[in-house]
PDB file of C-alpha atoms in Angstrom:
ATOM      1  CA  UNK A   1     149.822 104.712 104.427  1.00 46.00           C
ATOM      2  CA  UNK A   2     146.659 106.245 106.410  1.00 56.00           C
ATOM      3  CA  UNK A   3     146.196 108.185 102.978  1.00 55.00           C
ATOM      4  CA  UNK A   4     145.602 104.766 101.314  1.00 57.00           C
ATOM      5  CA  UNK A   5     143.629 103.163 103.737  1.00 57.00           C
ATOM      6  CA  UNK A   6     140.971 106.220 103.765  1.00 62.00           C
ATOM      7  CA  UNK A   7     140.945 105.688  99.979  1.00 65.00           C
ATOM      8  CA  UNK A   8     140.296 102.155 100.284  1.00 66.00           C
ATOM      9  CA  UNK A   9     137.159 102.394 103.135  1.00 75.00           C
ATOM     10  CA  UNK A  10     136.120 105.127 100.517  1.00 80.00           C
ATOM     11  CA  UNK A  11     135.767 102.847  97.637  1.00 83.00           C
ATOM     12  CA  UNK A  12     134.281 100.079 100.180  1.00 87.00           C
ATOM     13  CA  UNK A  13     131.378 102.737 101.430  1.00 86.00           C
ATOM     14  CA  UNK A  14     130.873 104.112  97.563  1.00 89.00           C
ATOM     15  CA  UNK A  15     130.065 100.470  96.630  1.00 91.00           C
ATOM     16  CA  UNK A  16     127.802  99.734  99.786  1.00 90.00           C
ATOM     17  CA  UNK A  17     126.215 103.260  98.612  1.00 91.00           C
ATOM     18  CA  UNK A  18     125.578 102.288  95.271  1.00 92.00           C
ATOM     19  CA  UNK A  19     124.493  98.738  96.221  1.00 93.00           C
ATOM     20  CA  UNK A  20     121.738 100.000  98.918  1.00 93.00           C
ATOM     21  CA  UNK A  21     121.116 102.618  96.344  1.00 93.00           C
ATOM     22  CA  UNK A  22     120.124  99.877  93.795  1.00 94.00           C
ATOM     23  CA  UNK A  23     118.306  97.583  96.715  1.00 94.00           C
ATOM     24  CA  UNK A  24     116.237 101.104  96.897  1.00 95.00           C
ATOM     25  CA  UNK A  25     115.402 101.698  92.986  1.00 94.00           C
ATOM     26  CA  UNK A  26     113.890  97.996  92.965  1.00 95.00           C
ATOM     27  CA  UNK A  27     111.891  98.083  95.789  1.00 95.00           C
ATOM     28  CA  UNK A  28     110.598 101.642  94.013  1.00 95.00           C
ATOM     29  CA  UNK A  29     110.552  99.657  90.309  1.00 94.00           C
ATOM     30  CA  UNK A  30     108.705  96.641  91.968  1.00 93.00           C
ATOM     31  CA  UNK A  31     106.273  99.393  93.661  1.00 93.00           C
ATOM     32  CA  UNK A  32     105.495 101.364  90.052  1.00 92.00           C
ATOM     33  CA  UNK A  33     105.603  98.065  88.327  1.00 90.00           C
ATOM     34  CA  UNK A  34     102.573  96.387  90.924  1.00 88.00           C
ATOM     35  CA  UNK A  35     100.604 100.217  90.597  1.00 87.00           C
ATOM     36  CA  UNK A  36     100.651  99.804  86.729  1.00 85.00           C
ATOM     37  CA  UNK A  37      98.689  96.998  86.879  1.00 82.00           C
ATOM     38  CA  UNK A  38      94.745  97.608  85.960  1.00 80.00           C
ATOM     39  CA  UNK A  39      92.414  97.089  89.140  1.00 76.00           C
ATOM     40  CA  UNK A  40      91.369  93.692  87.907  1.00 79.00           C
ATOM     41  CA  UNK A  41      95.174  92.358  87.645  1.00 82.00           C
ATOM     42  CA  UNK A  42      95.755  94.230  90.778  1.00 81.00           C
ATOM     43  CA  UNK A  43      93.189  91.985  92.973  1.00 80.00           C
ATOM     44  CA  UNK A  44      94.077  88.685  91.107  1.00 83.00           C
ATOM     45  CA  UNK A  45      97.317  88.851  92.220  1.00 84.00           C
ATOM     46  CA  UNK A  46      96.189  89.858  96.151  1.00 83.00           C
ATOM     47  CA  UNK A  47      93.408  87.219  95.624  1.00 85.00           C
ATOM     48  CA  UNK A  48      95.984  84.342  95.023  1.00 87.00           C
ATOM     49  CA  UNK A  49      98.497  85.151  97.743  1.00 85.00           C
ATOM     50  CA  UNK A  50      95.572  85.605 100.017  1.00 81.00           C
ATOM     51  CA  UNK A  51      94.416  82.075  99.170  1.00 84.00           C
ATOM     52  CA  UNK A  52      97.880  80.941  99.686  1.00 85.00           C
ATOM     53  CA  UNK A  53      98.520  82.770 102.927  1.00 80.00           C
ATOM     54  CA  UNK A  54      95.315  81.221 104.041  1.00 77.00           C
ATOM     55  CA  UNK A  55      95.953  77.436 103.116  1.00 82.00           C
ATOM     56  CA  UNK A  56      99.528  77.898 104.810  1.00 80.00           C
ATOM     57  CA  UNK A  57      97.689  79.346 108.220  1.00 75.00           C
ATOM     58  CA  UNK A  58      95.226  76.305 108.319  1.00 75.00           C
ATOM     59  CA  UNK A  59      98.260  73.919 107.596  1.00 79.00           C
ATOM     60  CA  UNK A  60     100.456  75.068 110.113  1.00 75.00           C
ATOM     61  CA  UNK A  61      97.981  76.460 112.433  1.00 73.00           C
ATOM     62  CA  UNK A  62      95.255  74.592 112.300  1.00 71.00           C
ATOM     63  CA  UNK A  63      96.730  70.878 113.217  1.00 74.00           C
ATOM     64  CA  UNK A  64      96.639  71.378 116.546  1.00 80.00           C
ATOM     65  CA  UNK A  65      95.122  72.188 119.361  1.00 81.00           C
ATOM     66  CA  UNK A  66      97.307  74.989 120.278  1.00 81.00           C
ATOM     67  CA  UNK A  67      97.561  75.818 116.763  1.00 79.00           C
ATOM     68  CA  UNK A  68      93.597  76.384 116.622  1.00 80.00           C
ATOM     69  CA  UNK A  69      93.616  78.416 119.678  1.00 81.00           C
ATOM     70  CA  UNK A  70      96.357  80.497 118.226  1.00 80.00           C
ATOM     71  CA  UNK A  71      94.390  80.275 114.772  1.00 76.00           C
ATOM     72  CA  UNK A  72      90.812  82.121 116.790  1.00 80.00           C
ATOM     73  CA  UNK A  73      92.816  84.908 118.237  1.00 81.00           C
ATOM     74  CA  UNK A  74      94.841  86.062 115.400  1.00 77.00           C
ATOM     75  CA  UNK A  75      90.919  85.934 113.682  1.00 76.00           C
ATOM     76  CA  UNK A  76      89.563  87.241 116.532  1.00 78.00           C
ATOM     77  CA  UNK A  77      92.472  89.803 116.900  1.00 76.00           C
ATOM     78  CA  UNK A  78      91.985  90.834 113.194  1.00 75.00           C
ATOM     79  CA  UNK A  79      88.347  91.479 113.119  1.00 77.00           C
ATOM     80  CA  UNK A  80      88.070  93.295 116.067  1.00 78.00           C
ATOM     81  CA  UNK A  81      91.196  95.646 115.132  1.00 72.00           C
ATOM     82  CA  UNK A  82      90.968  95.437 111.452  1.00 72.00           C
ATOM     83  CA  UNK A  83      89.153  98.541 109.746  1.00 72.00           C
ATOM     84  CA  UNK A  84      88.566  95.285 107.110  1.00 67.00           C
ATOM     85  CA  UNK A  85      87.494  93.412 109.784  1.00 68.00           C
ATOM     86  CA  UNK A  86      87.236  89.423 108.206  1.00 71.00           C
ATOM     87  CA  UNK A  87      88.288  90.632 104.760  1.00 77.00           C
ATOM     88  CA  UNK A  88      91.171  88.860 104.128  1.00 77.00           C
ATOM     89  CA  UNK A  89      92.209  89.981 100.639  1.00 78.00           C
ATOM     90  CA  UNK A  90      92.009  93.852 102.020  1.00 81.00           C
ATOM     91  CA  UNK A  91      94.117  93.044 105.013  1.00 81.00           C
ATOM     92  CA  UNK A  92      96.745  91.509 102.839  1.00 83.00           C
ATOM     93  CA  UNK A  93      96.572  94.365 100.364  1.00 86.00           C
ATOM     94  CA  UNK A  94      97.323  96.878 103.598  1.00 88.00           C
ATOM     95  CA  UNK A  95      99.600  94.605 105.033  1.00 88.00           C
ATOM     96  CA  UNK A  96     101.553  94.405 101.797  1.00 90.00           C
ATOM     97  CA  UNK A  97     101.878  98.414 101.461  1.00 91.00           C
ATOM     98  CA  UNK A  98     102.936  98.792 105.000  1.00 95.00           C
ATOM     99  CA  UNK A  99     106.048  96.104 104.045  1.00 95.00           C
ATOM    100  CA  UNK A 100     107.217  97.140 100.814  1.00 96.00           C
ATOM    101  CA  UNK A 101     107.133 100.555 102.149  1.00 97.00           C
ATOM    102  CA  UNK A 102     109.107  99.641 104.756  1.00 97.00           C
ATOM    103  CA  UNK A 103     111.515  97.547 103.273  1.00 97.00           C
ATOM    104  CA  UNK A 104     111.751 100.884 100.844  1.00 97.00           C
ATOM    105  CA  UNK A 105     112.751 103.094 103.912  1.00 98.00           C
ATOM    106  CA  UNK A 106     115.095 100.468 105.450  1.00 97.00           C
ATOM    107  CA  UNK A 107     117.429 100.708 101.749  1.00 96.00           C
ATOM    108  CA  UNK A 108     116.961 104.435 102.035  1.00 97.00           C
ATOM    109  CA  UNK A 109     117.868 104.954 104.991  1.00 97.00           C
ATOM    110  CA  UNK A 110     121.383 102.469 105.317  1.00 96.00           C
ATOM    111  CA  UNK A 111     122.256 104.524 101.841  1.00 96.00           C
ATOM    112  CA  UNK A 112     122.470 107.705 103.460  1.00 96.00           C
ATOM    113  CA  UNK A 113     124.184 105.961 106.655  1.00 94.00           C
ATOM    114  CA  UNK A 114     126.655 104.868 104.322  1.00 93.00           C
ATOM    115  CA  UNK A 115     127.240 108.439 103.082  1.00 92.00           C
ATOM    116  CA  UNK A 116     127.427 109.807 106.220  1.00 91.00           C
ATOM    117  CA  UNK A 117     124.416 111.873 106.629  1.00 94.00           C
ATOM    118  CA  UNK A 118     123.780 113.061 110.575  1.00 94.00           C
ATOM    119  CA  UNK A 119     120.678 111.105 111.906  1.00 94.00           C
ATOM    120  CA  UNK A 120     118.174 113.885 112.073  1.00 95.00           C
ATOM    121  CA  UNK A 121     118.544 114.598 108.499  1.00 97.00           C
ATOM    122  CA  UNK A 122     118.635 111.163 107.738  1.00 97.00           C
ATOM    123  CA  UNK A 123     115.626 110.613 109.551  1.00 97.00           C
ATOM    124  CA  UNK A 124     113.722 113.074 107.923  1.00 98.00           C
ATOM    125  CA  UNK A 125     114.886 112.579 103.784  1.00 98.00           C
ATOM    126  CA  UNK A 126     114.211 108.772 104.599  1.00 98.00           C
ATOM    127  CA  UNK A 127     110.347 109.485 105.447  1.00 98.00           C
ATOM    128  CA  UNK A 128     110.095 112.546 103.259  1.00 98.00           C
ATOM    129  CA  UNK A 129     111.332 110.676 100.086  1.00 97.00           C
ATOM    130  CA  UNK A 130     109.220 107.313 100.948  1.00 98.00           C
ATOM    131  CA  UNK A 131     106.364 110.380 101.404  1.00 98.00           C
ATOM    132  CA  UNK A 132     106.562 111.690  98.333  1.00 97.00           C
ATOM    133  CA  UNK A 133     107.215 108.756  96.766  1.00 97.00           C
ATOM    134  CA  UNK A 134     103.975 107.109  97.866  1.00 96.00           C
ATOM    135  CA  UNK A 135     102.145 110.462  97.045  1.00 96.00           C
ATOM    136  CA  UNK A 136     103.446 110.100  93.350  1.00 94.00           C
ATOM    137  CA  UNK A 137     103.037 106.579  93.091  1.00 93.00           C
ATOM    138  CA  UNK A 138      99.279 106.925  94.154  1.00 92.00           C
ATOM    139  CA  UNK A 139      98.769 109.730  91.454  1.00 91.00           C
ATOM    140  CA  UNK A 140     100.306 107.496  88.651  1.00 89.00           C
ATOM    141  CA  UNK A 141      97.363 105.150  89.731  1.00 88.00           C
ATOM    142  CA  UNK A 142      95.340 107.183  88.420  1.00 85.00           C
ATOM    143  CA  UNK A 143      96.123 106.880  85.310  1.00 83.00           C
ATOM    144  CA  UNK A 144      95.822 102.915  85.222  1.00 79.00           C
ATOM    145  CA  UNK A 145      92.267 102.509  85.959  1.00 78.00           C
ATOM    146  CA  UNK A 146      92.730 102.299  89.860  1.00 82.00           C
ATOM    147  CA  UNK A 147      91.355 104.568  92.477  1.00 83.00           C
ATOM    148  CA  UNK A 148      94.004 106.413  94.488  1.00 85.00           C
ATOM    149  CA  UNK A 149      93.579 107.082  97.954  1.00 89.00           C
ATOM    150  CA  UNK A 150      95.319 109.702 100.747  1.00 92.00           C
ATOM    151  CA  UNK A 151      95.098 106.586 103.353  1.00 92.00           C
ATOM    152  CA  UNK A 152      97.434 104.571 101.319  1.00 93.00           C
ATOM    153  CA  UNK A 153      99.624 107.386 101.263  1.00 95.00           C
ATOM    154  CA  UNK A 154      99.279 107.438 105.089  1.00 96.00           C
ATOM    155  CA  UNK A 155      99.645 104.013 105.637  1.00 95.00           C
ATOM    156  CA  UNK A 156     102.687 103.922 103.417  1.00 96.00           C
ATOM    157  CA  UNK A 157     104.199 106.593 104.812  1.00 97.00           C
ATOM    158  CA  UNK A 158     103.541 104.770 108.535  1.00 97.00           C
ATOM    159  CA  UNK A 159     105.532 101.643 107.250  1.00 97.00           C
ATOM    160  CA  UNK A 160     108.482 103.992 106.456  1.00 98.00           C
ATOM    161  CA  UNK A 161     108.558 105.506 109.324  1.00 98.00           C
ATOM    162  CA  UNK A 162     108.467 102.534 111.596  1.00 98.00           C
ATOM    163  CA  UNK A 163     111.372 101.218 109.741  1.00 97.00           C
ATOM    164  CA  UNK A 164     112.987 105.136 109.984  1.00 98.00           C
ATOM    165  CA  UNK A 165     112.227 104.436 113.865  1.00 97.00           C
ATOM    166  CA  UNK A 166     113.737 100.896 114.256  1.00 97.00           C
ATOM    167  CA  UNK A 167     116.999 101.884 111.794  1.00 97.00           C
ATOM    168  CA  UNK A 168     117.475 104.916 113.835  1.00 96.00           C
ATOM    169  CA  UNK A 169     116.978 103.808 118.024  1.00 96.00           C
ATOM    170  CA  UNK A 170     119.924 100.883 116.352  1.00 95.00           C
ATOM    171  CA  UNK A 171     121.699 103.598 114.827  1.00 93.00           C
ATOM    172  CA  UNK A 172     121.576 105.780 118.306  1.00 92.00           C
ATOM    173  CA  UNK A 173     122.750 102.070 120.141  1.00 92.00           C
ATOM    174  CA  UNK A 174     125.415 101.241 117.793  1.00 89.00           C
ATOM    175  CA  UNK A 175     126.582 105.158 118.688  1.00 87.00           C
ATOM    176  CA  UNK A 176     126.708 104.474 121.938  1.00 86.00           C
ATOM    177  CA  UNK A 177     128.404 101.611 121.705  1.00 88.00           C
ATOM    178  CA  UNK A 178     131.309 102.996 119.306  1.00 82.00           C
ATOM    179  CA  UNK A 179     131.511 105.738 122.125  1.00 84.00           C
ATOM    180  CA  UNK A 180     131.600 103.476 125.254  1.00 84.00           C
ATOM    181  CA  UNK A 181     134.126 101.174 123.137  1.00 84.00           C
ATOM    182  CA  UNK A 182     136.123 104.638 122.582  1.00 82.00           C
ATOM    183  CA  UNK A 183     136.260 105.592 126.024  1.00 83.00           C
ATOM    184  CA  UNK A 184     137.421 102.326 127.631  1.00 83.00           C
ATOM    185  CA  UNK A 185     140.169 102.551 124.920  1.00 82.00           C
ATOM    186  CA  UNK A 186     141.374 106.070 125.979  1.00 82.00           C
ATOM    187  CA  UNK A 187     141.329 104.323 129.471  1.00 82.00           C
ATOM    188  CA  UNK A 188     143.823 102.076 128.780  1.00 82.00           C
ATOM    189  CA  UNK A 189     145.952 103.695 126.794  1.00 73.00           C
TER     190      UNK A 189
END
C-alpha cells in the first residue's frame, strides 16, 4: 500500500515538474521571441504599452485629489531615482526585463522544488541559469540589429534573484513550519 502511494505522489510531482518546466520554456520562448525583434519593432511595441500604461495612470490616478498627489510622487519618485529619469518608454523597457526575468526564475526555481533539489543548490542553478540565459539572450541580439548591453544582463539577473530571494525566505518558512507541525505531532503521539 505505502509502495503505491509513493508511486502515485511520484507521478503527481513528475507532472508539476514538467508543467513548471513548460511555464519556464515560455517565459524563455516569449524572451527570444521579443529579442528577435529589429530595434524599430522593439520600441513600437514599448512605445504603445507605455502610452497605455500612461493613459491608465492619468485615469485612475489622476481623478482625484489624492490620486494627483499620489500621481506627483510616483513622478517625482521616478525622476529622482530613475537612471531614465522622466523617460517613460526606458523605464518601462527596464521595468519589463526585471519582470519577465523574474517571473523566469520563479518557474525555475518551483521546478527544481518539485524535484527535490536542497535550497542552496537550488538557489544557485535558479540565478545561474536565468544568468546565463540573459547573457545568451543579449548576444543573440546582436545578431538582430539591436545593441546588447552587460547592464541588461545585470538587471536581468537582479530580477531573478529577487524572485530566487522571495521563493527561497518562503521556502525556509514553509520548512519551518513542516518541522514545528512535525514536532507537535511527535508530542502527542
Amino acid at each position: 500500500m505505502n509502495f503505491m502511494k509513493k508511486k502515485k505522489h511520484m507521478g503527481i510531482r513528475i507532472f508539476c515538474a514538467l508543467l513548471f518546466l513548460g511555464i519556464s520554456g515560455s517565459v524563455m520562448f516569449s524572451i527570444y521571441k521579443l529579442s528577435a525583434e529589429n530595434g524599430a519593432q522593439s520600441n513600437l511595441r514599448s512605445e504603445i504599452v507605455t502610452e497605455k500604461i500612461k493613459q491608465e495612470v492619468k485615469t485612475r490616478l489622476e481623478s482625484s485629489e489624492k490620486g494627483m498627489q499620489l500621481s506627483e510622487k510616483i513622478k517625482y519618485y521616478v525622476i529622482m531615482h530613475s537612471p531614465y529619469g522622466s523617460d517613460w518608454n526606458s523605464n518601462i523597457r527596464k521595468l519589463a526585463h526585471f519582470s519577465i526575468y523574474f517571473a523566469l526564475a520563479c518557474g525555475i526555481y518551483i521546478t527544481l522544488a518539485i524535484l527535490g533539489v536542497n535550497k542552496t543548490l537550488r538557489f544557485l542553478l535558479t540565478v545561474g541559469i536565468c544568468f546565463c540565459f540573459a547573457f545568451g539572450d543579449e548576444l543573440h541580439q546582436r545578431y538582430t540589429g539591436r545593441t546588447s548591453s552587460m547592464k541588461d544582463v545585470y538587471l536581468d539577473t537582479f530580477g531573478a534573484l529577487v524572485s530566487t530571494c522571495i521563493w527561497t525566505v518562503l521556502s525556509w518558512f514553509a520548512s519551518g513550519i513542516s518541522l514545528l507541525v512535525h514536532k507537535v505531532n511527535e508530542m502527542y503521539e
